[in-house]
Short mmCIF file of C-alpha atoms in Angstrom, two decimals:
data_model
loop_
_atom_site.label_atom_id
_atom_site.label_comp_id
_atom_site.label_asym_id
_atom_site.label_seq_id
_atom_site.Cartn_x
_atom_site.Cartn_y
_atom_site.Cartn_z
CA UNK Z 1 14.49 12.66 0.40
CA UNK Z 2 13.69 8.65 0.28
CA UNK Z 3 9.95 7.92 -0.45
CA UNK Z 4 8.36 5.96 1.94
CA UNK Z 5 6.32 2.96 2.04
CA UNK Z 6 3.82 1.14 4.09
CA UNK Z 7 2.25 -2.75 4.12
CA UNK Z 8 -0.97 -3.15 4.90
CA UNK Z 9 -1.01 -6.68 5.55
CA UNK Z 10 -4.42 -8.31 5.61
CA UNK Z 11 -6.45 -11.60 6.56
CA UNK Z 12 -9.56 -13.22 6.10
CA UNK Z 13 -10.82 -14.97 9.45
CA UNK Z 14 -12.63 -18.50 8.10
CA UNK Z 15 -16.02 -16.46 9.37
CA UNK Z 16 -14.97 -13.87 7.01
CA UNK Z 17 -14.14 -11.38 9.22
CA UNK Z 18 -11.49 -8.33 7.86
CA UNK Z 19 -8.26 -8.48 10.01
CA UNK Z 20 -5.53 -6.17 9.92
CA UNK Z 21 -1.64 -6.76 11.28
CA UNK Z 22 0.14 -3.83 13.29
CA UNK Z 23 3.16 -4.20 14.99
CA UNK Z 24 4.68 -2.04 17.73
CA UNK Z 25 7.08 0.79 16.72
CA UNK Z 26 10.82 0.22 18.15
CA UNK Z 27 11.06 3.92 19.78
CA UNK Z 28 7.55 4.49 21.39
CA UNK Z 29 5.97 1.40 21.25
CA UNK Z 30 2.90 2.42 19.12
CA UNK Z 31 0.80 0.20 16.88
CA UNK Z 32 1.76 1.04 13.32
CA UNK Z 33 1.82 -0.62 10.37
CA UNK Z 34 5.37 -1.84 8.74
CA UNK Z 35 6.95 1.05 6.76
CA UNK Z 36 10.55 1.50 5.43
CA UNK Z 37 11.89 3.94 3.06
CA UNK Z 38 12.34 2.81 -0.33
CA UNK Z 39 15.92 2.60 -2.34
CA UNK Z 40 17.44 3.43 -5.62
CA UNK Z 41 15.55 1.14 -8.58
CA UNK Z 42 13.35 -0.23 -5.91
CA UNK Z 43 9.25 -0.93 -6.68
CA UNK Z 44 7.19 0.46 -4.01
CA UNK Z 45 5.08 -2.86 -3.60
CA UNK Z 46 8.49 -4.78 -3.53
CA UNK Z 47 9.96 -2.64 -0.66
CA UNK Z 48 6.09 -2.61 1.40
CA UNK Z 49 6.57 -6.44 1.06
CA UNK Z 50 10.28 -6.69 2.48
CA UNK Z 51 8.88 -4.16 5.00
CA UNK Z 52 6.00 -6.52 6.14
CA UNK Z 53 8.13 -9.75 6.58
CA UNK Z 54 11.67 -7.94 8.56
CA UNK Z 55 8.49 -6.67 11.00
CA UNK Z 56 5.30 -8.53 10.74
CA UNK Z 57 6.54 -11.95 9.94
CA UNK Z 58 3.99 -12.11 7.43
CA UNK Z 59 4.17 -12.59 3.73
CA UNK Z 60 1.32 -12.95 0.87
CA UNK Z 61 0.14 -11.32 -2.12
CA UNK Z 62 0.83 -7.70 -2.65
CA UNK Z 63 -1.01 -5.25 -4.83
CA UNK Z 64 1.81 -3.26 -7.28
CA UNK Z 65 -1.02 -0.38 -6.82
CA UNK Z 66 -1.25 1.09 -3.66
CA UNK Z 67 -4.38 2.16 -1.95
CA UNK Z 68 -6.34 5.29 -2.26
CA UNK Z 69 -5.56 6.54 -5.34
CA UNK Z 70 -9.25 7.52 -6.33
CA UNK Z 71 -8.97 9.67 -2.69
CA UNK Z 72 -7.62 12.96 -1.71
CA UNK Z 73 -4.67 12.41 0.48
CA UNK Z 74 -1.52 14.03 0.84
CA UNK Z 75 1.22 12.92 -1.54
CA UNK Z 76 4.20 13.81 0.62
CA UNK Z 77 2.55 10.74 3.00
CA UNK Z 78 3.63 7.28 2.34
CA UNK Z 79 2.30 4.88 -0.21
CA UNK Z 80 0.17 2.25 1.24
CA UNK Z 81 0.03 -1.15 -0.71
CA UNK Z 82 -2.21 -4.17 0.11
CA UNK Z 83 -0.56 -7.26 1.35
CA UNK Z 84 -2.83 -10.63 1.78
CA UNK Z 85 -1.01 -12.27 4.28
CA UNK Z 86 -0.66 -16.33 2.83
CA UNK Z 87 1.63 -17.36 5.48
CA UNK Z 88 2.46 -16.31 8.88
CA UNK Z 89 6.57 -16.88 9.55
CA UNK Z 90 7.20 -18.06 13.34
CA UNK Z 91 10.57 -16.36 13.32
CA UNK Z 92 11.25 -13.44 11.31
CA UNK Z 93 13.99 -10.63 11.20
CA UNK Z 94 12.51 -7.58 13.80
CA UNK Z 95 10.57 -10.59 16.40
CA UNK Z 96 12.93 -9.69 18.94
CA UNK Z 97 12.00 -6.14 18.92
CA UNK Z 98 8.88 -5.91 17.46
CA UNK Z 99 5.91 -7.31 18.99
CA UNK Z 100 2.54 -7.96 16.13
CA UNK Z 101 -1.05 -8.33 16.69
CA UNK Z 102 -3.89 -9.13 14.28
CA UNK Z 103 -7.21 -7.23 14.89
CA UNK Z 104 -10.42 -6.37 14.03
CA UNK Z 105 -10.37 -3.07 11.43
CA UNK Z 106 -12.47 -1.43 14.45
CA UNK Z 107 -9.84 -2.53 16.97
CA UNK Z 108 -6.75 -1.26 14.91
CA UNK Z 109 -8.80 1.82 14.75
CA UNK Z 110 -8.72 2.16 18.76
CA UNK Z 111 -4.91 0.85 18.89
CA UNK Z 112 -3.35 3.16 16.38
CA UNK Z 113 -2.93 6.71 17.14
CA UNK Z 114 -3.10 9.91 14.61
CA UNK Z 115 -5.69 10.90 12.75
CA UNK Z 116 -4.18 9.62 9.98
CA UNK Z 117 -3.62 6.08 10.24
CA UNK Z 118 -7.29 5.87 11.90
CA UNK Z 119 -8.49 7.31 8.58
CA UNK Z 120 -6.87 5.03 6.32
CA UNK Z 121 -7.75 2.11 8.39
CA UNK Z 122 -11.28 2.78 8.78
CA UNK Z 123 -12.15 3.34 5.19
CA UNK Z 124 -9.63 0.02 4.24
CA UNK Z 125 -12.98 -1.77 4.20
CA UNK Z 126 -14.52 -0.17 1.46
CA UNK Z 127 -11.22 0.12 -0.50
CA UNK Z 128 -9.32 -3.39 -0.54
CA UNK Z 129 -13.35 -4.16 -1.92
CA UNK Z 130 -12.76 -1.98 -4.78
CA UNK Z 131 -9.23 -3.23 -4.82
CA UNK Z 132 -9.18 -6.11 -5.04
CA UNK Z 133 -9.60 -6.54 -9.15
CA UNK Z 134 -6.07 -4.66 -9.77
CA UNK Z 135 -3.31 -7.25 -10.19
CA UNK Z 136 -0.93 -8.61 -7.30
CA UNK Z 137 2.18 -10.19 -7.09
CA UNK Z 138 3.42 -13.29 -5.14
CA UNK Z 139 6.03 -11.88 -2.34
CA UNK Z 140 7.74 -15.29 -2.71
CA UNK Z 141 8.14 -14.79 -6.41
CA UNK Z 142 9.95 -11.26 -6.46
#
């Protein structure tokens, strides 16, 4: 079976304020964040990058370590890496069927359903803090 990935695309407001970018799933029309699965002789950060653009529109700097490493979570569950969103593309691959939204980490808490995804986005705070020193790459330059 294909691992999977997810982007967690990211912003700082010019107040400072943490923002995080969902879109809306195709089938059920849930806020999620962009995942795909990843393929043969493909980096995880690379594919969470691709994943972010064909749905979010968004592209930045990704973290080649993804999040919550130092944390107990199940391994069977996607990798999460850190995107921070540089530019925001007015037309991008999924905009006709995908609709985004940036929000507040407390607001993506309320949007997103499962436990899960409520988790990882309410301790994303503390951990894109802690983060932050690994090393990123440029989506542009992969």
């Amino acid at each position: 079976m294909p691992s999977r990935v997810t982007a967690l695309p990211y912003r700082y407001t010019p107040s400072g304020v943490l923002e995080v970018l969902l879109v809306k799933s195709r089938r059920r029309g849930r806020w999620i964040l962009p995942k795909g699965k990843l393929e043969a002789n493909e980096h995880g950060h690379e594919r969470a990058a691709l994943e972010a653009r064909e749905e979010g529109g968004v592209d930045g700097d990704i973290s080649a370590t993804p999040l919550f490493r130092s944390r107990i979570f199940d391994p069977s569950q996607p990798k999460i890496y850190p995107l921070l969103v540089t530019t925001e593309l007015d037309v991008w691959p999924e905009m006709a069927v995908r609709e985004r939204a940036w929000m507040t980490v407390p607001q993506a808490v309320r949007a997103v359903s499962g436990d899960r995804l409520q988790r990882v986005l309410d301790i994303f705070p503390s951990e894109i803090t802690a983060h932050a020193a690994g090393p990123a790459h440029t989506v542009e330059a992969l």
